[in-house]
PDB file of C-alpha atoms in Angstrom:
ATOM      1  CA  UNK H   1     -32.237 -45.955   4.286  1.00 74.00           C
ATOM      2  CA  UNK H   2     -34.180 -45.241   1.096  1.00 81.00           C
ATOM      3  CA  UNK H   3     -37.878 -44.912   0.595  1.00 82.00           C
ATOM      4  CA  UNK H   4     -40.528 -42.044  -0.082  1.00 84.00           C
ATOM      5  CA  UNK H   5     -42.245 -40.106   2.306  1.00 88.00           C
ATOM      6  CA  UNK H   6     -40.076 -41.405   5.555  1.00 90.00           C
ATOM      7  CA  UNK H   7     -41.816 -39.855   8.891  1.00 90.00           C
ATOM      8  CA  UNK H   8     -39.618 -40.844  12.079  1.00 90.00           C
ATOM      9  CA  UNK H   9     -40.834 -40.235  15.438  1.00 90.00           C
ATOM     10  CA  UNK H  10     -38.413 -41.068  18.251  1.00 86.00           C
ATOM     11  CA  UNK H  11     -39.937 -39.155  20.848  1.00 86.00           C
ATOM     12  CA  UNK H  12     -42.123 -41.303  22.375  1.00 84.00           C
ATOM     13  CA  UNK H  13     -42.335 -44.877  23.395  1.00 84.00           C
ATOM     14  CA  UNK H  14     -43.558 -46.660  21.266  1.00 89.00           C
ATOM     15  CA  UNK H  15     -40.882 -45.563  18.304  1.00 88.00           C
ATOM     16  CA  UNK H  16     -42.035 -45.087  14.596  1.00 92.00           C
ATOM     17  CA  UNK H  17     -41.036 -44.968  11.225  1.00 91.00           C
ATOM     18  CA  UNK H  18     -43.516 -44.652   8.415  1.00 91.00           C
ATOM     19  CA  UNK H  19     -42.953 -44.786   4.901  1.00 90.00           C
ATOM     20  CA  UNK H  20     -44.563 -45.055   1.102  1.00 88.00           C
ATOM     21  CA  UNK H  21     -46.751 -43.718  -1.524  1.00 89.00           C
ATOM     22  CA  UNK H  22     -50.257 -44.431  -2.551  1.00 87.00           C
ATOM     23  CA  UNK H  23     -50.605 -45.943   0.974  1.00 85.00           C
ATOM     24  CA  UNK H  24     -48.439 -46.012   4.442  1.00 91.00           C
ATOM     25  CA  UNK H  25     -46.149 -48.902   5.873  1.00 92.00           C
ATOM     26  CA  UNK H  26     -44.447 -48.843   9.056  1.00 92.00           C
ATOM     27  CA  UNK H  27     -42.628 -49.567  11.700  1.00 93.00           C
ATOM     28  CA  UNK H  28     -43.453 -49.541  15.819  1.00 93.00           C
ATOM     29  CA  UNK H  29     -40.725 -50.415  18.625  1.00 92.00           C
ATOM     30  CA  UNK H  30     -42.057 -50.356  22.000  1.00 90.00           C
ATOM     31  CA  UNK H  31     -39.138 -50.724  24.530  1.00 87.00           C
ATOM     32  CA  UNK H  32     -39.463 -53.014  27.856  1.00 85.00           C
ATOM     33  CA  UNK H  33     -39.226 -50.920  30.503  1.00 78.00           C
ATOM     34  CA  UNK H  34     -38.455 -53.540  33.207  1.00 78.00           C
ATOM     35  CA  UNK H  35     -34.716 -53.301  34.190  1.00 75.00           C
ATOM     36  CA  UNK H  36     -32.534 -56.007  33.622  1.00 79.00           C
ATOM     37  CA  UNK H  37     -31.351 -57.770  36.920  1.00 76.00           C
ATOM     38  CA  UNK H  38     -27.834 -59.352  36.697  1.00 73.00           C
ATOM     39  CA  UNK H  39     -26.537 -62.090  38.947  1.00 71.00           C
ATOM     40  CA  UNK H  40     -22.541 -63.168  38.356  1.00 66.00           C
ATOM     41  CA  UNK H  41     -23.119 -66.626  38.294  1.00 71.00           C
ATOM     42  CA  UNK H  42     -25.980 -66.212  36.175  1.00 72.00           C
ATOM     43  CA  UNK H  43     -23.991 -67.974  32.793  1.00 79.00           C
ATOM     44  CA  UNK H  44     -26.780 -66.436  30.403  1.00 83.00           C
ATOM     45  CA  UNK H  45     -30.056 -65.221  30.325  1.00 85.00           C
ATOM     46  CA  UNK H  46     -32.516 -64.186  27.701  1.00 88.00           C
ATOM     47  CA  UNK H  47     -34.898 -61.215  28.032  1.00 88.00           C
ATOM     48  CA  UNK H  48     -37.358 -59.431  26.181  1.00 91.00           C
ATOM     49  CA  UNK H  49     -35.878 -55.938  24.770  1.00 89.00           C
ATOM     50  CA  UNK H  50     -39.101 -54.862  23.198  1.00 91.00           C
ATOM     51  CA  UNK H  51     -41.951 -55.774  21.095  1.00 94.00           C
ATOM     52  CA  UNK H  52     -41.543 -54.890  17.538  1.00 94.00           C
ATOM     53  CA  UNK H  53     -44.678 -54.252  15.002  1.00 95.00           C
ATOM     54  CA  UNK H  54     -44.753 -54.496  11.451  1.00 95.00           C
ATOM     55  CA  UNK H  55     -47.732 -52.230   9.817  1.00 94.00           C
ATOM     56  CA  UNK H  56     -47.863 -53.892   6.281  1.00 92.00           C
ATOM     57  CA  UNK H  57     -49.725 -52.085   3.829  1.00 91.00           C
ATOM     58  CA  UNK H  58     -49.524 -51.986  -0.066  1.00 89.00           C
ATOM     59  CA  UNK H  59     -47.761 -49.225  -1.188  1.00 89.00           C
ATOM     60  CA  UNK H  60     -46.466 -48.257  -4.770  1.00 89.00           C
ATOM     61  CA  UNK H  61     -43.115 -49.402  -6.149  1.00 88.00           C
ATOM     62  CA  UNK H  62     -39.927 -47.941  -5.100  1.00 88.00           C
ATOM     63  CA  UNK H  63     -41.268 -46.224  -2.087  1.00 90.00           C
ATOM     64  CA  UNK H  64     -40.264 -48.695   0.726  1.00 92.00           C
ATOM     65  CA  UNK H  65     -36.768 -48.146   3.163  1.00 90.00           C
ATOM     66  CA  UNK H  66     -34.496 -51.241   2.558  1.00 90.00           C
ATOM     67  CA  UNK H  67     -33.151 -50.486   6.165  1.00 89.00           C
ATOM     68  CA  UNK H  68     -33.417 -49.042   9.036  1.00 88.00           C
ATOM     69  CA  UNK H  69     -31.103 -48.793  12.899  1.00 86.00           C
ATOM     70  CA  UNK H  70     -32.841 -48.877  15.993  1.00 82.00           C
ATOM     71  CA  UNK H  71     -31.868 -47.417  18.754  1.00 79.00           C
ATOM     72  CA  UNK H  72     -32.477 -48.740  22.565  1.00 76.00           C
ATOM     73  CA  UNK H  73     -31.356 -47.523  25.476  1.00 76.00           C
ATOM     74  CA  UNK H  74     -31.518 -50.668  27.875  1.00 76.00           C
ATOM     75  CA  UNK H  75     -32.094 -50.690  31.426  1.00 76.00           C
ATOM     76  CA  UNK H  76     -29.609 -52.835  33.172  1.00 76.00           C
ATOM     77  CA  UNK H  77     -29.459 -52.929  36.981  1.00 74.00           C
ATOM     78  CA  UNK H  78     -26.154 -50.713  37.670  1.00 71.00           C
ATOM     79  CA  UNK H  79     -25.706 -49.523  34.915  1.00 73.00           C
ATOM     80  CA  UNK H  80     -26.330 -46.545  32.841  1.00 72.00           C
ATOM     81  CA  UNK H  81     -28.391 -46.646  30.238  1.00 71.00           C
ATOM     82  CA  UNK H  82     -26.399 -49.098  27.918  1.00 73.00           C
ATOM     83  CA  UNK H  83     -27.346 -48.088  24.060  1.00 78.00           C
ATOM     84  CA  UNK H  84     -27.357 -50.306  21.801  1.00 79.00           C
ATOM     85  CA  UNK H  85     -27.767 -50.437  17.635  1.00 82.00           C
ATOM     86  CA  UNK H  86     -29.564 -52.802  15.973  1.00 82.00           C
ATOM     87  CA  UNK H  87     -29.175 -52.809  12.086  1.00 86.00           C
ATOM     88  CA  UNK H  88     -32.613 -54.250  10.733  1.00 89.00           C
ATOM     89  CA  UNK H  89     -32.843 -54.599   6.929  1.00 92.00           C
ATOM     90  CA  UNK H  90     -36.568 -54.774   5.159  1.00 92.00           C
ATOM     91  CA  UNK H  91     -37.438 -56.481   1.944  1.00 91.00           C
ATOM     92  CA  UNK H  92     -40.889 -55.250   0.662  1.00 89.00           C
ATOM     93  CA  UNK H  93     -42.345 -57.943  -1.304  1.00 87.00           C
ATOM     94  CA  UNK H  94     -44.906 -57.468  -4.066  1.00 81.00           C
ATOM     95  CA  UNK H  95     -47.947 -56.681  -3.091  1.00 77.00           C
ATOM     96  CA  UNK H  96     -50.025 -59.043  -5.180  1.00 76.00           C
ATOM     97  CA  UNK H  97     -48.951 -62.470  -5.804  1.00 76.00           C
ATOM     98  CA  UNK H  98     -49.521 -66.017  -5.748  1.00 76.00           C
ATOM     99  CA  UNK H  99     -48.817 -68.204  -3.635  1.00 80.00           C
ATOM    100  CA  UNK H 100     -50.015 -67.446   0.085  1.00 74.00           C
ATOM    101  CA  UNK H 101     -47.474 -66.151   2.000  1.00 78.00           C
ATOM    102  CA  UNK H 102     -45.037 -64.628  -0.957  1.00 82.00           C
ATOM    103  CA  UNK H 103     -46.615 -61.306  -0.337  1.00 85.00           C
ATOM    104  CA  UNK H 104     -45.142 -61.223   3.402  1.00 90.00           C
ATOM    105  CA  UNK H 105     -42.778 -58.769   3.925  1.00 91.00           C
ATOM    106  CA  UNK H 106     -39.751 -59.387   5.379  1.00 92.00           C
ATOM    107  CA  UNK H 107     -37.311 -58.297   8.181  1.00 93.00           C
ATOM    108  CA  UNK H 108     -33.733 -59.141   9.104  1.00 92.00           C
ATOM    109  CA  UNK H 109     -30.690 -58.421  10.650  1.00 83.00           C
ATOM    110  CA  UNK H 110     -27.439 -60.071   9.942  1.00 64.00           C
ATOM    111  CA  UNK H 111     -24.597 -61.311  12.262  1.00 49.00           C
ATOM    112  CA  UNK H 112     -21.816 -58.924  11.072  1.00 47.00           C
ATOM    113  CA  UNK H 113     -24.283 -55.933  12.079  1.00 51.00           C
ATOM    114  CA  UNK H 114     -25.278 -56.560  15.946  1.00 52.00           C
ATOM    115  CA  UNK H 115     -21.644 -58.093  16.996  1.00 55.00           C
ATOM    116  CA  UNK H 116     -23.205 -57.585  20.597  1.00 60.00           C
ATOM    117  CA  UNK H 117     -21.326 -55.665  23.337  1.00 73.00           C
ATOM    118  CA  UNK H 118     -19.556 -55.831  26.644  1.00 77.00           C
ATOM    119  CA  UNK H 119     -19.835 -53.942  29.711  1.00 77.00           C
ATOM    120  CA  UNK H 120     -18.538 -54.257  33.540  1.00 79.00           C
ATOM    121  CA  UNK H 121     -20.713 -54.626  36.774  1.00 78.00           C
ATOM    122  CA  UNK H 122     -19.307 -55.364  40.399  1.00 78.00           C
ATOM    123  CA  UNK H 123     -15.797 -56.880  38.505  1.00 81.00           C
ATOM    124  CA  UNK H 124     -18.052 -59.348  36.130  1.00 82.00           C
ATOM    125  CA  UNK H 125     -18.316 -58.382  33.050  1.00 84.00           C
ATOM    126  CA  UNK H 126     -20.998 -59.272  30.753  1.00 83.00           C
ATOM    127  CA  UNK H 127     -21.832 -59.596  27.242  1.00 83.00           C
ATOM    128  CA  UNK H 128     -24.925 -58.613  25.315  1.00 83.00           C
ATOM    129  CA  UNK H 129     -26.008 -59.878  21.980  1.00 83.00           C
ATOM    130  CA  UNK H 130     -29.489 -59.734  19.944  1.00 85.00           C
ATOM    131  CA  UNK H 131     -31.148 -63.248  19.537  1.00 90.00           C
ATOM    132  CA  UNK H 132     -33.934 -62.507  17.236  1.00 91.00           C
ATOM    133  CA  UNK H 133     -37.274 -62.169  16.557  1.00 95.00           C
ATOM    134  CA  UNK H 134     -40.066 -64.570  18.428  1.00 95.00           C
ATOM    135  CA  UNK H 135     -43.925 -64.741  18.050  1.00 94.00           C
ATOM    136  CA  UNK H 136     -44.427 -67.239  20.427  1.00 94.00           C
ATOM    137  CA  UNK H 137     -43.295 -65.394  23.662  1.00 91.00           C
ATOM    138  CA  UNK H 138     -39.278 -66.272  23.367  1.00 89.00           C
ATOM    139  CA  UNK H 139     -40.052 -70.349  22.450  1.00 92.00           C
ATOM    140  CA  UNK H 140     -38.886 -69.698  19.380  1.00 94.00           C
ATOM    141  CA  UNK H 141     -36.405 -67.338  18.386  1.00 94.00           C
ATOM    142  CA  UNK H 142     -35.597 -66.167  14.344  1.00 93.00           C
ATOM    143  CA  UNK H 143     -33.047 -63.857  12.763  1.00 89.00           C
ATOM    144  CA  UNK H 144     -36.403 -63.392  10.285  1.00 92.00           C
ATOM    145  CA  UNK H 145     -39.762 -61.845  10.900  1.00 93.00           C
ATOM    146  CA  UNK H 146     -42.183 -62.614   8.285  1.00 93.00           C
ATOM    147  CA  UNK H 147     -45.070 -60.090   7.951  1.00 93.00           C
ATOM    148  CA  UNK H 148     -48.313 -60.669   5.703  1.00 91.00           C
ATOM    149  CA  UNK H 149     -49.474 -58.059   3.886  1.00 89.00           C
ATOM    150  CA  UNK H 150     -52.504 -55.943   5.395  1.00 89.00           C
ATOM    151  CA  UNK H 151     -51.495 -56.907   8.526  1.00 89.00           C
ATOM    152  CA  UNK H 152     -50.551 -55.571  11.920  1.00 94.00           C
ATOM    153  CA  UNK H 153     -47.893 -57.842  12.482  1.00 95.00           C
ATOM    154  CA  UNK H 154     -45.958 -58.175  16.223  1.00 96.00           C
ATOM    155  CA  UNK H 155     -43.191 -59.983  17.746  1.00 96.00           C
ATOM    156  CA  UNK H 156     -40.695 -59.720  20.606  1.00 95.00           C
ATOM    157  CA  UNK H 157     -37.132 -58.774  20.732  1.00 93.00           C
ATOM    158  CA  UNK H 158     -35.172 -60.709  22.101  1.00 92.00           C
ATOM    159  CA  UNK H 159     -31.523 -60.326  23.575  1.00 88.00           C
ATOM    160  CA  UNK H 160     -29.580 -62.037  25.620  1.00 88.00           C
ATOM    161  CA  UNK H 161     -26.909 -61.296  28.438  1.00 86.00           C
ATOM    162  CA  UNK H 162     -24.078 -63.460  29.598  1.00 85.00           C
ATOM    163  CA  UNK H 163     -21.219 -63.536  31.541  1.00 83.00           C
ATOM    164  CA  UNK H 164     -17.363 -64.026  30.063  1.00 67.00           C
ATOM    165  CA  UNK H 165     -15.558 -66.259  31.716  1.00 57.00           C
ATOM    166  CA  UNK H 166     -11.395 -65.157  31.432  1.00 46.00           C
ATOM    167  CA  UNK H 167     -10.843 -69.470  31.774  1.00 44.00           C
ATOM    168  CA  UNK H 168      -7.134 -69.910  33.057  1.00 45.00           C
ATOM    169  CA  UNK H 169      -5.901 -73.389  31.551  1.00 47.00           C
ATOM    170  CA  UNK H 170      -4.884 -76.056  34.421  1.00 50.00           C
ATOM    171  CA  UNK H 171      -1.290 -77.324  34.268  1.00 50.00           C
ATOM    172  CA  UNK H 172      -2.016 -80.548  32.727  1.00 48.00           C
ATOM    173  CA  UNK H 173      -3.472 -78.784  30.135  1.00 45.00           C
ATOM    174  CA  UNK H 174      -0.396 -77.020  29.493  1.00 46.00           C
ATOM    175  CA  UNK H 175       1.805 -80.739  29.495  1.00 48.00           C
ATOM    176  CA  UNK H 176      -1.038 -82.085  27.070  1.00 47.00           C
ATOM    177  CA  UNK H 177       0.030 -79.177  24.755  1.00 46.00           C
ATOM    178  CA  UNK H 178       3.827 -79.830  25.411  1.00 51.00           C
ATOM    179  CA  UNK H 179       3.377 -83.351  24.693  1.00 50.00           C
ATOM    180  CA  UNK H 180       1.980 -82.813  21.362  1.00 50.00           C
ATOM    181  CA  UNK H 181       3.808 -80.546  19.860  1.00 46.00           C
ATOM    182  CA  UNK H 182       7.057 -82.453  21.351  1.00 49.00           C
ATOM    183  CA  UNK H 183       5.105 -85.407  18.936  1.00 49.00           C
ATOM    184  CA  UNK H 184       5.260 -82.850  15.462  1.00 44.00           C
ATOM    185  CA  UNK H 185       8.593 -81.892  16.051  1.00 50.00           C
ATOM    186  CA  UNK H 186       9.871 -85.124  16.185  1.00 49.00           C
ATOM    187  CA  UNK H 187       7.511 -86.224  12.972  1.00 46.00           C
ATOM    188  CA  UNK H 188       8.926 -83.329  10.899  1.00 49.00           C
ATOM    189  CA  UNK H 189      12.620 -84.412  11.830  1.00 52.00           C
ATOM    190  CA  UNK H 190      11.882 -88.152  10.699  1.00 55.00           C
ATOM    191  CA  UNK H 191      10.100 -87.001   7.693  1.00 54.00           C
ATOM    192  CA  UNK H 192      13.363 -84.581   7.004  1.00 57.00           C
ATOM    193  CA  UNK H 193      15.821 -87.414   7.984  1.00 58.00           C
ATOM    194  CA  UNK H 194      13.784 -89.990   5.313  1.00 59.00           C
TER     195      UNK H 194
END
């Protein structure tokens, strides 16, 4: 969304978007092509989607997207290519400035814009969600990507698949509830009687 002089090539792995004036700033998405084994009992498990790069050039005023979706096709053993949207927003940062580090671009996505998604294998079914970003090979995982200026700037995707549990409660979990709200009632009856 927004900016000057937007080239998008989705054609080819690794994805790009370029954009801006009196110089270029971009984007580069190179998928993971290693499927995705899942295991039912597996609870969760973290994987690398892709690795993302930040080209961070100056570039005039005004000329920079403030967003952008990305678009992956994951590979998921047994499944169909599951395509998912990921909702990254970009704050270009001046270009000269004081001190170190305020120059840094910055990417994000928000919570309310990957709500993750489920899908069925073999009767489990499973739930995938995006983590963040990580520089240090999935150690560390951010919802922001900080990227200094003249710099080619990388980090991995990283998502995470789990399994939903549909947890039955036991019986004496259903007397526990009984039991307490046998308690209220009788509360609100003394406090009426009083």
């Amino acid at each position: 969304v927004g900016g000057a002089s937007v080239v998008i090539d989705n054609s080819a792995n690794p994805i790009k978007i370029e954009w801006g004036v009196d110089g270029r700033s971009g984007y580069r998405f190179n998928e993971n092509s290693t499927p995705i084994n899942l295991n039912p009992g597996m609870g969760s498990e973290r994987f690398v989607i892709g690795t993302f790069s930040h080209l961070n050039q100056p570039i005039s005023p005004g000329t920079s997207i403030t967003r952008v979706d990305l678009r992956v096709a994951l590979g998921i053993q047994g499944v169909s290519p599951f395509v998912e949207t990921f909702r990254l927003f970009h704050n270009e940062t001046p270009n000269n400035c004081t001190p170190p580090g305020c120059s840094d671009d910055i990417v994000t996505f928000g919570p309310g814009d990957n709500p993750g998604n489920s899908f069925v294998v073999g009767g489990t079914t499973y739930f995938f969600n995006l983590l963040g970003f990580s520089k240090d090979n999935g150690n560390t995982i951010l919802s922001e990507f900080r990227s200094p200026e003249n710099g080619n700037n990388n980090a991995l995707l990283i998502g995470e698949i789990s399994t939903v549990s549909n947890v039955v409660p036991e019986p004496s979990t259903y007397a526990l509830l009984g039991t307490g709200l046998v308690g209220v009632i009788g509360l609100a009856r003394r406090r009426r009687a009083a």
